[in-house]
């Protein structure tokens, strides 16, 4: 154990502070904004900026109220989203998720820009910008944001710290019992169903094609 700690410290010094171990963050999020205004939530403490990968799980409840002499709730939805971000984080930060929302129906219009991003110091920001509507609205976002920051790139079969079609082909070959080293099962079970299967191959492919925000989902802590 002592030798492992010393080795980790030496590597950290040689690489200028590169991370040595996984670290988890689990924050409560609460944000409320009325149309005509902006709003922001900032994490109480920062992430490390030198990890190879950041995996986020967002468990949020969205509530929309409309003003008709009093606030009346019209929409309440719960959603879980998984996202994946390559590190290290550059000095100008990096966007995790960005979505422009526009609604037009029965002479009603509303629009807003929703951004989840990490700044260069490692703090996570959830922002609602340019929120406008044809009638007075209020949006409330509550829930939890969980981040796994790690030097393990889940699904990386060839050790190049990236995920692409080559990783999918290598995993498919291993599943077909080609003569090659077995991958670490925990790092290849991308959908967290307890088994490595063709579904995990498809997770890599869909992430590589841009159809998924992450290849590694279903996890919790």
mmCIF file with all atom_site columns, C-alpha atoms in Angstrom:
data_model
loop_
_atom_site.group_PDB
_atom_site.id
_atom_site.type_symbol
_atom_site.label_atom_id
_atom_site.label_alt_id
_atom_site.label_comp_id
_atom_site.label_asym_id
_atom_site.label_entity_id
_atom_site.label_seq_id
_atom_site.pdbx_PDB_ins_code
_atom_site.Cartn_x
_atom_site.Cartn_y
_atom_site.Cartn_z
_atom_site.occupancy
_atom_site.B_iso_or_equiv
_atom_site.pdbx_formal_charge
_atom_site.auth_seq_id
_atom_site.auth_comp_id
_atom_site.auth_asym_id
_atom_site.auth_atom_id
_atom_site.pdbx_PDB_model_num
ATOM 1   C CA . UNK A 1 1   ? 0.000   0.000   0.000   1.00 0.00 ? 1   UNK A CA 1
ATOM 2   C CA . UNK A 1 2   ? 2.832   2.378   0.899   1.00 0.00 ? 2   UNK A CA 1
ATOM 3   C CA . UNK A 1 3   ? 4.595   1.626   -2.400  1.00 0.00 ? 3   UNK A CA 1
ATOM 4   C CA . UNK A 1 4   ? 1.367   2.251   -4.340  1.00 0.00 ? 4   UNK A CA 1
ATOM 5   C CA . UNK A 1 5   ? 0.898   5.643   -2.691  1.00 0.00 ? 5   UNK A CA 1
ATOM 6   C CA . UNK A 1 6   ? 4.501   6.655   -3.367  1.00 0.00 ? 6   UNK A CA 1
ATOM 7   C CA . UNK A 1 7   ? 4.254   5.523   -6.999  1.00 0.00 ? 7   UNK A CA 1
ATOM 8   C CA . UNK A 1 8   ? 1.033   7.474   -7.488  1.00 0.00 ? 8   UNK A CA 1
ATOM 9   C CA . UNK A 1 9   ? 2.636   10.581  -5.993  1.00 0.00 ? 9   UNK A CA 1
ATOM 10  C CA . UNK A 1 10  ? 5.692   10.310  -8.246  1.00 0.00 ? 10  UNK A CA 1
ATOM 11  C CA . UNK A 1 11  ? 3.533   9.906   -11.364 1.00 0.00 ? 11  UNK A CA 1
ATOM 12  C CA . UNK A 1 12  ? 1.389   12.854  -10.279 1.00 0.00 ? 12  UNK A CA 1
ATOM 13  C CA . UNK A 1 13  ? 4.475   15.056  -9.914  1.00 0.00 ? 13  UNK A CA 1
ATOM 14  C CA . UNK A 1 14  ? 5.958   13.950  -13.236 1.00 0.00 ? 14  UNK A CA 1
ATOM 15  C CA . UNK A 1 15  ? 2.730   14.628  -15.120 1.00 0.00 ? 15  UNK A CA 1
ATOM 16  C CA . UNK A 1 16  ? 2.047   17.941  -13.464 1.00 0.00 ? 16  UNK A CA 1
ATOM 17  C CA . UNK A 1 17  ? -0.894  16.911  -11.335 1.00 0.00 ? 17  UNK A CA 1
ATOM 18  C CA . UNK A 1 18  ? -2.618  14.275  -13.470 1.00 0.00 ? 18  UNK A CA 1
ATOM 19  C CA . UNK A 1 19  ? -5.259  12.406  -11.464 1.00 0.00 ? 19  UNK A CA 1
ATOM 20  C CA . UNK A 1 20  ? -4.397  9.063   -9.852  1.00 0.00 ? 20  UNK A CA 1
ATOM 21  C CA . UNK A 1 21  ? -7.741  7.749   -8.669  1.00 0.00 ? 21  UNK A CA 1
ATOM 22  C CA . UNK A 1 22  ? -11.456 7.983   -9.410  1.00 0.00 ? 22  UNK A CA 1
ATOM 23  C CA . UNK A 1 23  ? -13.429 10.612  -7.538  1.00 0.00 ? 23  UNK A CA 1
ATOM 24  C CA . UNK A 1 24  ? -17.169 11.056  -7.220  1.00 0.00 ? 24  UNK A CA 1
ATOM 25  C CA . UNK A 1 25  ? -19.246 14.201  -6.742  1.00 0.00 ? 25  UNK A CA 1
ATOM 26  C CA . UNK A 1 26  ? -22.894 14.286  -5.714  1.00 0.00 ? 26  UNK A CA 1
ATOM 27  C CA . UNK A 1 27  ? -24.642 17.676  -5.541  1.00 0.00 ? 27  UNK A CA 1
ATOM 28  C CA . UNK A 1 28  ? -28.184 18.911  -4.913  1.00 0.00 ? 28  UNK A CA 1
ATOM 29  C CA . UNK A 1 29  ? -29.349 21.309  -7.621  1.00 0.00 ? 29  UNK A CA 1
ATOM 30  C CA . UNK A 1 30  ? -32.010 23.981  -7.246  1.00 0.00 ? 30  UNK A CA 1
ATOM 31  C CA . UNK A 1 31  ? -32.717 26.672  -9.834  1.00 0.00 ? 31  UNK A CA 1
ATOM 32  C CA . UNK A 1 32  ? -35.772 28.853  -10.490 1.00 0.00 ? 32  UNK A CA 1
ATOM 33  C CA . UNK A 1 33  ? -36.262 31.484  -13.182 1.00 0.00 ? 33  UNK A CA 1
ATOM 34  C CA . UNK A 1 34  ? -39.125 33.596  -14.521 1.00 0.00 ? 34  UNK A CA 1
ATOM 35  C CA . UNK A 1 35  ? -39.521 34.554  -18.161 1.00 0.00 ? 35  UNK A CA 1
ATOM 36  C CA . UNK A 1 36  ? -37.600 37.711  -18.964 1.00 0.00 ? 36  UNK A CA 1
ATOM 37  C CA . UNK A 1 37  ? -34.753 36.718  -16.650 1.00 0.00 ? 37  UNK A CA 1
ATOM 38  C CA . UNK A 1 38  ? -31.670 34.498  -16.588 1.00 0.00 ? 38  UNK A CA 1
ATOM 39  C CA . UNK A 1 39  ? -30.647 32.115  -13.798 1.00 0.00 ? 39  UNK A CA 1
ATOM 40  C CA . UNK A 1 40  ? -27.642 30.022  -12.853 1.00 0.00 ? 40  UNK A CA 1
ATOM 41  C CA . UNK A 1 41  ? -26.546 27.317  -10.420 1.00 0.00 ? 41  UNK A CA 1
ATOM 42  C CA . UNK A 1 42  ? -22.857 26.741  -9.629  1.00 0.00 ? 42  UNK A CA 1
ATOM 43  C CA . UNK A 1 43  ? -21.459 23.657  -7.918  1.00 0.00 ? 43  UNK A CA 1
ATOM 44  C CA . UNK A 1 44  ? -20.314 24.294  -4.321  1.00 0.00 ? 44  UNK A CA 1
ATOM 45  C CA . UNK A 1 45  ? -16.893 22.754  -5.037  1.00 0.00 ? 45  UNK A CA 1
ATOM 46  C CA . UNK A 1 46  ? -14.908 22.076  -8.224  1.00 0.00 ? 46  UNK A CA 1
ATOM 47  C CA . UNK A 1 47  ? -14.066 18.980  -10.182 1.00 0.00 ? 47  UNK A CA 1
ATOM 48  C CA . UNK A 1 48  ? -10.464 18.064  -10.832 1.00 0.00 ? 48  UNK A CA 1
ATOM 49  C CA . UNK A 1 49  ? -9.537  19.327  -14.288 1.00 0.00 ? 49  UNK A CA 1
ATOM 50  C CA . UNK A 1 50  ? -6.934  16.679  -15.239 1.00 0.00 ? 50  UNK A CA 1
ATOM 51  C CA . UNK A 1 51  ? -9.014  13.496  -15.448 1.00 0.00 ? 51  UNK A CA 1
ATOM 52  C CA . UNK A 1 52  ? -9.330  11.596  -18.745 1.00 0.00 ? 52  UNK A CA 1
ATOM 53  C CA . UNK A 1 53  ? -13.112 11.220  -18.520 1.00 0.00 ? 53  UNK A CA 1
ATOM 54  C CA . UNK A 1 54  ? -16.093 12.776  -16.782 1.00 0.00 ? 54  UNK A CA 1
ATOM 55  C CA . UNK A 1 55  ? -19.372 10.874  -16.561 1.00 0.00 ? 55  UNK A CA 1
ATOM 56  C CA . UNK A 1 56  ? -22.449 12.800  -15.456 1.00 0.00 ? 56  UNK A CA 1
ATOM 57  C CA . UNK A 1 57  ? -25.823 11.578  -14.267 1.00 0.00 ? 57  UNK A CA 1
ATOM 58  C CA . UNK A 1 58  ? -28.542 14.215  -14.005 1.00 0.00 ? 58  UNK A CA 1
ATOM 59  C CA . UNK A 1 59  ? -31.713 13.296  -12.084 1.00 0.00 ? 59  UNK A CA 1
ATOM 60  C CA . UNK A 1 60  ? -33.859 16.415  -12.414 1.00 0.00 ? 60  UNK A CA 1
ATOM 61  C CA . UNK A 1 61  ? -37.476 17.413  -11.901 1.00 0.00 ? 61  UNK A CA 1
ATOM 62  C CA . UNK A 1 62  ? -38.692 20.179  -14.225 1.00 0.00 ? 62  UNK A CA 1
ATOM 63  C CA . UNK A 1 63  ? -41.699 22.205  -13.150 1.00 0.00 ? 63  UNK A CA 1
ATOM 64  C CA . UNK A 1 64  ? -43.364 24.899  -15.277 1.00 0.00 ? 64  UNK A CA 1
ATOM 65  C CA . UNK A 1 65  ? -45.881 27.340  -13.775 1.00 0.00 ? 65  UNK A CA 1
ATOM 66  C CA . UNK A 1 66  ? -47.962 29.961  -15.578 1.00 0.00 ? 66  UNK A CA 1
ATOM 67  C CA . UNK A 1 67  ? -49.189 33.176  -13.941 1.00 0.00 ? 67  UNK A CA 1
ATOM 68  C CA . UNK A 1 68  ? -53.003 33.528  -14.000 1.00 0.00 ? 68  UNK A CA 1
ATOM 69  C CA . UNK A 1 69  ? -53.647 35.762  -10.980 1.00 0.00 ? 69  UNK A CA 1
ATOM 70  C CA . UNK A 1 70  ? -51.578 33.147  -9.163  1.00 0.00 ? 70  UNK A CA 1
ATOM 71  C CA . UNK A 1 71  ? -48.960 30.568  -10.139 1.00 0.00 ? 71  UNK A CA 1
ATOM 72  C CA . UNK A 1 72  ? -50.580 27.476  -11.646 1.00 0.00 ? 72  UNK A CA 1
ATOM 73  C CA . UNK A 1 73  ? -48.532 24.373  -12.395 1.00 0.00 ? 73  UNK A CA 1
ATOM 74  C CA . UNK A 1 74  ? -48.969 23.173  -15.977 1.00 0.00 ? 74  UNK A CA 1
ATOM 75  C CA . UNK A 1 75  ? -46.030 20.776  -16.441 1.00 0.00 ? 75  UNK A CA 1
ATOM 76  C CA . UNK A 1 76  ? -44.065 18.584  -14.038 1.00 0.00 ? 76  UNK A CA 1
ATOM 77  C CA . UNK A 1 77  ? -41.619 16.071  -15.491 1.00 0.00 ? 77  UNK A CA 1
ATOM 78  C CA . UNK A 1 78  ? -38.853 13.911  -14.057 1.00 0.00 ? 78  UNK A CA 1
ATOM 79  C CA . UNK A 1 79  ? -35.919 12.901  -16.224 1.00 0.00 ? 79  UNK A CA 1
ATOM 80  C CA . UNK A 1 80  ? -32.588 11.094  -15.959 1.00 0.00 ? 80  UNK A CA 1
ATOM 81  C CA . UNK A 1 81  ? -29.834 11.983  -18.406 1.00 0.00 ? 81  UNK A CA 1
ATOM 82  C CA . UNK A 1 82  ? -26.339 10.535  -18.760 1.00 0.00 ? 82  UNK A CA 1
ATOM 83  C CA . UNK A 1 83  ? -23.578 12.510  -20.445 1.00 0.00 ? 83  UNK A CA 1
ATOM 84  C CA . UNK A 1 84  ? -19.882 11.910  -21.076 1.00 0.00 ? 84  UNK A CA 1
ATOM 85  C CA . UNK A 1 85  ? -17.076 14.411  -21.435 1.00 0.00 ? 85  UNK A CA 1
ATOM 86  C CA . UNK A 1 86  ? -13.438 13.921  -22.394 1.00 0.00 ? 86  UNK A CA 1
ATOM 87  C CA . UNK A 1 87  ? -10.762 15.530  -20.246 1.00 0.00 ? 87  UNK A CA 1
ATOM 88  C CA . UNK A 1 88  ? -8.639  17.296  -19.294 1.00 0.00 ? 88  UNK A CA 1
ATOM 89  C CA . UNK A 1 89  ? -10.735 20.461  -18.980 1.00 0.00 ? 89  UNK A CA 1
ATOM 90  C CA . UNK A 1 90  ? -9.121  23.344  -20.933 1.00 0.00 ? 90  UNK A CA 1
ATOM 91  C CA . UNK A 1 91  ? -8.585  26.799  -19.348 1.00 0.00 ? 91  UNK A CA 1
ATOM 92  C CA . UNK A 1 92  ? -11.672 28.206  -21.103 1.00 0.00 ? 92  UNK A CA 1
ATOM 93  C CA . UNK A 1 93  ? -13.865 25.334  -19.856 1.00 0.00 ? 93  UNK A CA 1
ATOM 94  C CA . UNK A 1 94  ? -15.983 22.838  -21.756 1.00 0.00 ? 94  UNK A CA 1
ATOM 95  C CA . UNK A 1 95  ? -19.705 22.460  -22.450 1.00 0.00 ? 95  UNK A CA 1
ATOM 96  C CA . UNK A 1 96  ? -21.288 19.252  -21.125 1.00 0.00 ? 96  UNK A CA 1
ATOM 97  C CA . UNK A 1 97  ? -24.756 19.769  -22.550 1.00 0.00 ? 97  UNK A CA 1
ATOM 98  C CA . UNK A 1 98  ? -26.484 22.558  -24.459 1.00 0.00 ? 98  UNK A CA 1
ATOM 99  C CA . UNK A 1 99  ? -30.073 22.726  -25.660 1.00 0.00 ? 99  UNK A CA 1
ATOM 100 C CA . UNK A 1 100 ? -32.082 25.496  -27.304 1.00 0.00 ? 100 UNK A CA 1
ATOM 101 C CA . UNK A 1 101 ? -35.762 25.137  -26.442 1.00 0.00 ? 101 UNK A CA 1
ATOM 102 C CA . UNK A 1 102 ? -38.444 26.720  -28.617 1.00 0.00 ? 102 UNK A CA 1
ATOM 103 C CA . UNK A 1 103 ? -42.191 26.183  -28.286 1.00 0.00 ? 103 UNK A CA 1
ATOM 104 C CA . UNK A 1 104 ? -44.905 27.683  -30.502 1.00 0.00 ? 104 UNK A CA 1
ATOM 105 C CA . UNK A 1 105 ? -48.523 26.568  -30.138 1.00 0.00 ? 105 UNK A CA 1
ATOM 106 C CA . UNK A 1 106 ? -51.914 28.308  -30.323 1.00 0.00 ? 106 UNK A CA 1
ATOM 107 C CA . UNK A 1 107 ? -50.396 31.822  -30.373 1.00 0.00 ? 107 UNK A CA 1
ATOM 108 C CA . UNK A 1 108 ? -48.183 30.923  -27.418 1.00 0.00 ? 108 UNK A CA 1
ATOM 109 C CA . UNK A 1 109 ? -44.399 31.098  -27.782 1.00 0.00 ? 109 UNK A CA 1
ATOM 110 C CA . UNK A 1 110 ? -41.535 30.421  -25.395 1.00 0.00 ? 110 UNK A CA 1
ATOM 111 C CA . UNK A 1 111 ? -37.800 29.958  -25.835 1.00 0.00 ? 111 UNK A CA 1
ATOM 112 C CA . UNK A 1 112 ? -34.709 29.528  -23.697 1.00 0.00 ? 112 UNK A CA 1
ATOM 113 C CA . UNK A 1 113 ? -31.124 28.326  -23.859 1.00 0.00 ? 113 UNK A CA 1
ATOM 114 C CA . UNK A 1 114 ? -30.150 25.636  -21.319 1.00 0.00 ? 114 UNK A CA 1
ATOM 115 C CA . UNK A 1 115 ? -26.419 25.053  -20.776 1.00 0.00 ? 115 UNK A CA 1
ATOM 116 C CA . UNK A 1 116 ? -24.529 22.691  -18.455 1.00 0.00 ? 116 UNK A CA 1
ATOM 117 C CA . UNK A 1 117 ? -20.788 23.384  -18.541 1.00 0.00 ? 117 UNK A CA 1
ATOM 118 C CA . UNK A 1 118 ? -17.525 23.223  -16.572 1.00 0.00 ? 118 UNK A CA 1
ATOM 119 C CA . UNK A 1 119 ? -15.329 26.298  -16.261 1.00 0.00 ? 119 UNK A CA 1
ATOM 120 C CA . UNK A 1 120 ? -11.530 26.239  -16.379 1.00 0.00 ? 120 UNK A CA 1
ATOM 121 C CA . UNK A 1 121 ? -11.318 25.996  -12.587 1.00 0.00 ? 121 UNK A CA 1
ATOM 122 C CA . UNK A 1 122 ? -13.537 22.888  -12.507 1.00 0.00 ? 122 UNK A CA 1
ATOM 123 C CA . UNK A 1 123 ? -16.793 24.432  -11.244 1.00 0.00 ? 123 UNK A CA 1
ATOM 124 C CA . UNK A 1 124 ? -19.966 23.108  -12.870 1.00 0.00 ? 124 UNK A CA 1
ATOM 125 C CA . UNK A 1 125 ? -22.557 25.625  -14.095 1.00 0.00 ? 125 UNK A CA 1
ATOM 126 C CA . UNK A 1 126 ? -26.217 25.061  -14.960 1.00 0.00 ? 126 UNK A CA 1
ATOM 127 C CA . UNK A 1 127 ? -27.563 28.161  -16.723 1.00 0.00 ? 127 UNK A CA 1
ATOM 128 C CA . UNK A 1 128 ? -30.854 29.286  -18.236 1.00 0.00 ? 128 UNK A CA 1
ATOM 129 C CA . UNK A 1 129 ? -30.280 32.132  -20.691 1.00 0.00 ? 129 UNK A CA 1
ATOM 130 C CA . UNK A 1 130 ? -32.527 34.271  -22.912 1.00 0.00 ? 130 UNK A CA 1
ATOM 131 C CA . UNK A 1 131 ? -35.754 32.936  -21.379 1.00 0.00 ? 131 UNK A CA 1
ATOM 132 C CA . UNK A 1 132 ? -38.701 34.682  -23.027 1.00 0.00 ? 132 UNK A CA 1
ATOM 133 C CA . UNK A 1 133 ? -42.391 33.806  -23.359 1.00 0.00 ? 133 UNK A CA 1
ATOM 134 C CA . UNK A 1 134 ? -45.585 35.361  -24.630 1.00 0.00 ? 134 UNK A CA 1
ATOM 135 C CA . UNK A 1 135 ? -47.078 35.011  -21.154 1.00 0.00 ? 135 UNK A CA 1
ATOM 136 C CA . UNK A 1 136 ? -45.536 35.014  -17.692 1.00 0.00 ? 136 UNK A CA 1
ATOM 137 C CA . UNK A 1 137 ? -43.876 31.667  -16.935 1.00 0.00 ? 137 UNK A CA 1
ATOM 138 C CA . UNK A 1 138 ? -41.770 30.289  -14.118 1.00 0.00 ? 138 UNK A CA 1
ATOM 139 C CA . UNK A 1 139 ? -39.462 27.283  -14.468 1.00 0.00 ? 139 UNK A CA 1
ATOM 140 C CA . UNK A 1 140 ? -38.103 25.357  -11.482 1.00 0.00 ? 140 UNK A CA 1
ATOM 141 C CA . UNK A 1 141 ? -35.343 22.752  -11.794 1.00 0.00 ? 141 UNK A CA 1
ATOM 142 C CA . UNK A 1 142 ? -34.483 20.580  -8.784  1.00 0.00 ? 142 UNK A CA 1
ATOM 143 C CA . UNK A 1 143 ? -32.650 17.307  -8.376  1.00 0.00 ? 143 UNK A CA 1
ATOM 144 C CA . UNK A 1 144 ? -29.180 15.827  -8.180  1.00 0.00 ? 144 UNK A CA 1
ATOM 145 C CA . UNK A 1 145 ? -26.108 16.040  -10.353 1.00 0.00 ? 145 UNK A CA 1
ATOM 146 C CA . UNK A 1 146 ? -23.662 13.166  -9.967  1.00 0.00 ? 146 UNK A CA 1
ATOM 147 C CA . UNK A 1 147 ? -20.228 13.182  -11.568 1.00 0.00 ? 147 UNK A CA 1
ATOM 148 C CA . UNK A 1 148 ? -17.728 10.337  -11.824 1.00 0.00 ? 148 UNK A CA 1
ATOM 149 C CA . UNK A 1 149 ? -14.331 11.784  -12.701 1.00 0.00 ? 149 UNK A CA 1
ATOM 150 C CA . UNK A 1 150 ? -11.900 9.051   -13.667 1.00 0.00 ? 150 UNK A CA 1
ATOM 151 C CA . UNK A 1 151 ? -8.921  8.012   -15.773 1.00 0.00 ? 151 UNK A CA 1
ATOM 152 C CA . UNK A 1 152 ? -10.878 4.947   -16.931 1.00 0.00 ? 152 UNK A CA 1
ATOM 153 C CA . UNK A 1 153 ? -12.466 5.405   -20.353 1.00 0.00 ? 153 UNK A CA 1
ATOM 154 C CA . UNK A 1 154 ? -15.302 2.880   -20.268 1.00 0.00 ? 154 UNK A CA 1
ATOM 155 C CA . UNK A 1 155 ? -15.442 0.857   -23.467 1.00 0.00 ? 155 UNK A CA 1
ATOM 156 C CA . UNK A 1 156 ? -11.872 1.645   -24.541 1.00 0.00 ? 156 UNK A CA 1
ATOM 157 C CA . UNK A 1 157 ? -10.613 -1.678  -25.930 1.00 0.00 ? 157 UNK A CA 1
ATOM 158 C CA . UNK A 1 158 ? -7.331  -0.568  -27.524 1.00 0.00 ? 158 UNK A CA 1
ATOM 159 C CA . UNK A 1 159 ? -6.075  1.714   -24.741 1.00 0.00 ? 159 UNK A CA 1
ATOM 160 C CA . UNK A 1 160 ? -5.934  4.951   -26.749 1.00 0.00 ? 160 UNK A CA 1
ATOM 161 C CA . UNK A 1 161 ? -8.229  6.785   -24.269 1.00 0.00 ? 161 UNK A CA 1
ATOM 162 C CA . UNK A 1 162 ? -10.857 7.346   -26.965 1.00 0.00 ? 162 UNK A CA 1
ATOM 163 C CA . UNK A 1 163 ? -14.058 5.639   -28.059 1.00 0.00 ? 163 UNK A CA 1
ATOM 164 C CA . UNK A 1 164 ? -14.561 4.922   -31.731 1.00 0.00 ? 164 UNK A CA 1
ATOM 165 C CA . UNK A 1 165 ? -15.590 2.226   -34.158 1.00 0.00 ? 165 UNK A CA 1
ATOM 166 C CA . UNK A 1 166 ? -12.305 0.351   -33.618 1.00 0.00 ? 166 UNK A CA 1
ATOM 167 C CA . UNK A 1 167 ? -13.293 -0.258  -29.982 1.00 0.00 ? 167 UNK A CA 1
ATOM 168 C CA . UNK A 1 168 ? -16.672 -1.560  -31.113 1.00 0.00 ? 168 UNK A CA 1
ATOM 169 C CA . UNK A 1 169 ? -15.030 -3.930  -33.601 1.00 0.00 ? 169 UNK A CA 1
ATOM 170 C CA . UNK A 1 170 ? -12.547 -5.227  -31.008 1.00 0.00 ? 170 UNK A CA 1
ATOM 171 C CA . UNK A 1 171 ? -15.314 -5.858  -28.490 1.00 0.00 ? 171 UNK A CA 1
ATOM 172 C CA . UNK A 1 172 ? -17.385 -7.613  -31.150 1.00 0.00 ? 172 UNK A CA 1
ATOM 173 C CA . UNK A 1 173 ? -14.370 -9.787  -31.991 1.00 0.00 ? 173 UNK A CA 1
ATOM 174 C CA . UNK A 1 174 ? -13.888 -10.699 -28.343 1.00 0.00 ? 174 UNK A CA 1
ATOM 175 C CA . UNK A 1 175 ? -17.551 -11.642 -28.018 1.00 0.00 ? 175 UNK A CA 1
ATOM 176 C CA . UNK A 1 176 ? -17.102 -13.888 -31.070 1.00 0.00 ? 176 UNK A CA 1
ATOM 177 C CA . UNK A 1 177 ? -14.308 -15.676 -29.117 1.00 0.00 ? 177 UNK A CA 1
ATOM 178 C CA . UNK A 1 178 ? -11.419 -14.537 -31.231 1.00 0.00 ? 178 UNK A CA 1
ATOM 179 C CA . UNK A 1 179 ? -7.993  -15.290 -29.663 1.00 0.00 ? 179 UNK A CA 1
ATOM 180 C CA . UNK A 1 180 ? -7.343  -12.075 -27.811 1.00 0.00 ? 180 UNK A CA 1
ATOM 181 C CA . UNK A 1 181 ? -7.017  -10.915 -24.237 1.00 0.00 ? 181 UNK A CA 1
ATOM 182 C CA . UNK A 1 182 ? -10.248 -10.613 -22.303 1.00 0.00 ? 182 UNK A CA 1
ATOM 183 C CA . UNK A 1 183 ? -11.233 -7.011  -21.508 1.00 0.00 ? 183 UNK A CA 1
ATOM 184 C CA . UNK A 1 184 ? -11.957 -5.976  -17.921 1.00 0.00 ? 184 UNK A CA 1
ATOM 185 C CA . UNK A 1 185 ? -15.644 -6.805  -17.579 1.00 0.00 ? 185 UNK A CA 1
ATOM 186 C CA . UNK A 1 186 ? -16.484 -3.804  -15.376 1.00 0.00 ? 186 UNK A CA 1
ATOM 187 C CA . UNK A 1 187 ? -15.095 -1.393  -17.973 1.00 0.00 ? 187 UNK A CA 1
ATOM 188 C CA . UNK A 1 188 ? -17.005 -3.035  -20.849 1.00 0.00 ? 188 UNK A CA 1
ATOM 189 C CA . UNK A 1 189 ? -20.452 -3.411  -19.257 1.00 0.00 ? 189 UNK A CA 1
ATOM 190 C CA . UNK A 1 190 ? -21.556 -0.045  -20.598 1.00 0.00 ? 190 UNK A CA 1
ATOM 191 C CA . UNK A 1 191 ? -25.272 -0.418  -19.918 1.00 0.00 ? 191 UNK A CA 1
ATOM 192 C CA . UNK A 1 192 ? -24.661 -1.811  -16.419 1.00 0.00 ? 192 UNK A CA 1
ATOM 193 C CA . UNK A 1 193 ? -26.880 -4.855  -16.894 1.00 0.00 ? 193 UNK A CA 1
ATOM 194 C CA . UNK A 1 194 ? -24.351 -7.222  -15.323 1.00 0.00 ? 194 UNK A CA 1
ATOM 195 C CA . UNK A 1 195 ? -23.082 -8.732  -18.572 1.00 0.00 ? 195 UNK A CA 1
ATOM 196 C CA . UNK A 1 196 ? -20.920 -7.810  -21.557 1.00 0.00 ? 196 UNK A CA 1
ATOM 197 C CA . UNK A 1 197 ? -22.934 -8.379  -24.728 1.00 0.00 ? 197 UNK A CA 1
ATOM 198 C CA . UNK A 1 198 ? -23.651 -7.070  -28.212 1.00 0.00 ? 198 UNK A CA 1
ATOM 199 C CA . UNK A 1 199 ? -25.668 -4.297  -26.561 1.00 0.00 ? 199 UNK A CA 1
ATOM 200 C CA . UNK A 1 200 ? -22.425 -2.845  -25.221 1.00 0.00 ? 200 UNK A CA 1
ATOM 201 C CA . UNK A 1 201 ? -20.977 -2.894  -28.748 1.00 0.00 ? 201 UNK A CA 1
ATOM 202 C CA . UNK A 1 202 ? -23.994 -0.912  -29.920 1.00 0.00 ? 202 UNK A CA 1
ATOM 203 C CA . UNK A 1 203 ? -23.530 1.572   -27.067 1.00 0.00 ? 203 UNK A CA 1
ATOM 204 C CA . UNK A 1 204 ? -20.037 2.376   -28.351 1.00 0.00 ? 204 UNK A CA 1
ATOM 205 C CA . UNK A 1 205 ? -21.222 2.663   -31.947 1.00 0.00 ? 205 UNK A CA 1
ATOM 206 C CA . UNK A 1 206 ? -24.168 4.933   -31.161 1.00 0.00 ? 206 UNK A CA 1
ATOM 207 C CA . UNK A 1 207 ? -21.970 7.160   -28.988 1.00 0.00 ? 207 UNK A CA 1
ATOM 208 C CA . UNK A 1 208 ? -19.366 7.351   -31.749 1.00 0.00 ? 208 UNK A CA 1
ATOM 209 C CA . UNK A 1 209 ? -22.072 8.261   -34.286 1.00 0.00 ? 209 UNK A CA 1
ATOM 210 C CA . UNK A 1 210 ? -23.456 10.973  -32.002 1.00 0.00 ? 210 UNK A CA 1
ATOM 211 C CA . UNK A 1 211 ? -26.753 9.231   -31.275 1.00 0.00 ? 211 UNK A CA 1
ATOM 212 C CA . UNK A 1 212 ? -26.009 8.949   -27.527 1.00 0.00 ? 212 UNK A CA 1
ATOM 213 C CA . UNK A 1 213 ? -24.630 11.511  -25.089 1.00 0.00 ? 213 UNK A CA 1
ATOM 214 C CA . UNK A 1 214 ? -22.575 8.764   -23.446 1.00 0.00 ? 214 UNK A CA 1
ATOM 215 C CA . UNK A 1 215 ? -21.616 5.143   -24.039 1.00 0.00 ? 215 UNK A CA 1
ATOM 216 C CA . UNK A 1 216 ? -21.609 4.428   -20.290 1.00 0.00 ? 216 UNK A CA 1
ATOM 217 C CA . UNK A 1 217 ? -24.975 4.735   -18.566 1.00 0.00 ? 217 UNK A CA 1
ATOM 218 C CA . UNK A 1 218 ? -27.200 3.131   -15.986 1.00 0.00 ? 218 UNK A CA 1
ATOM 219 C CA . UNK A 1 219 ? -24.743 3.746   -13.155 1.00 0.00 ? 219 UNK A CA 1
ATOM 220 C CA . UNK A 1 220 ? -25.500 5.344   -9.817  1.00 0.00 ? 220 UNK A CA 1
ATOM 221 C CA . UNK A 1 221 ? -23.834 6.189   -6.497  1.00 0.00 ? 221 UNK A CA 1
#
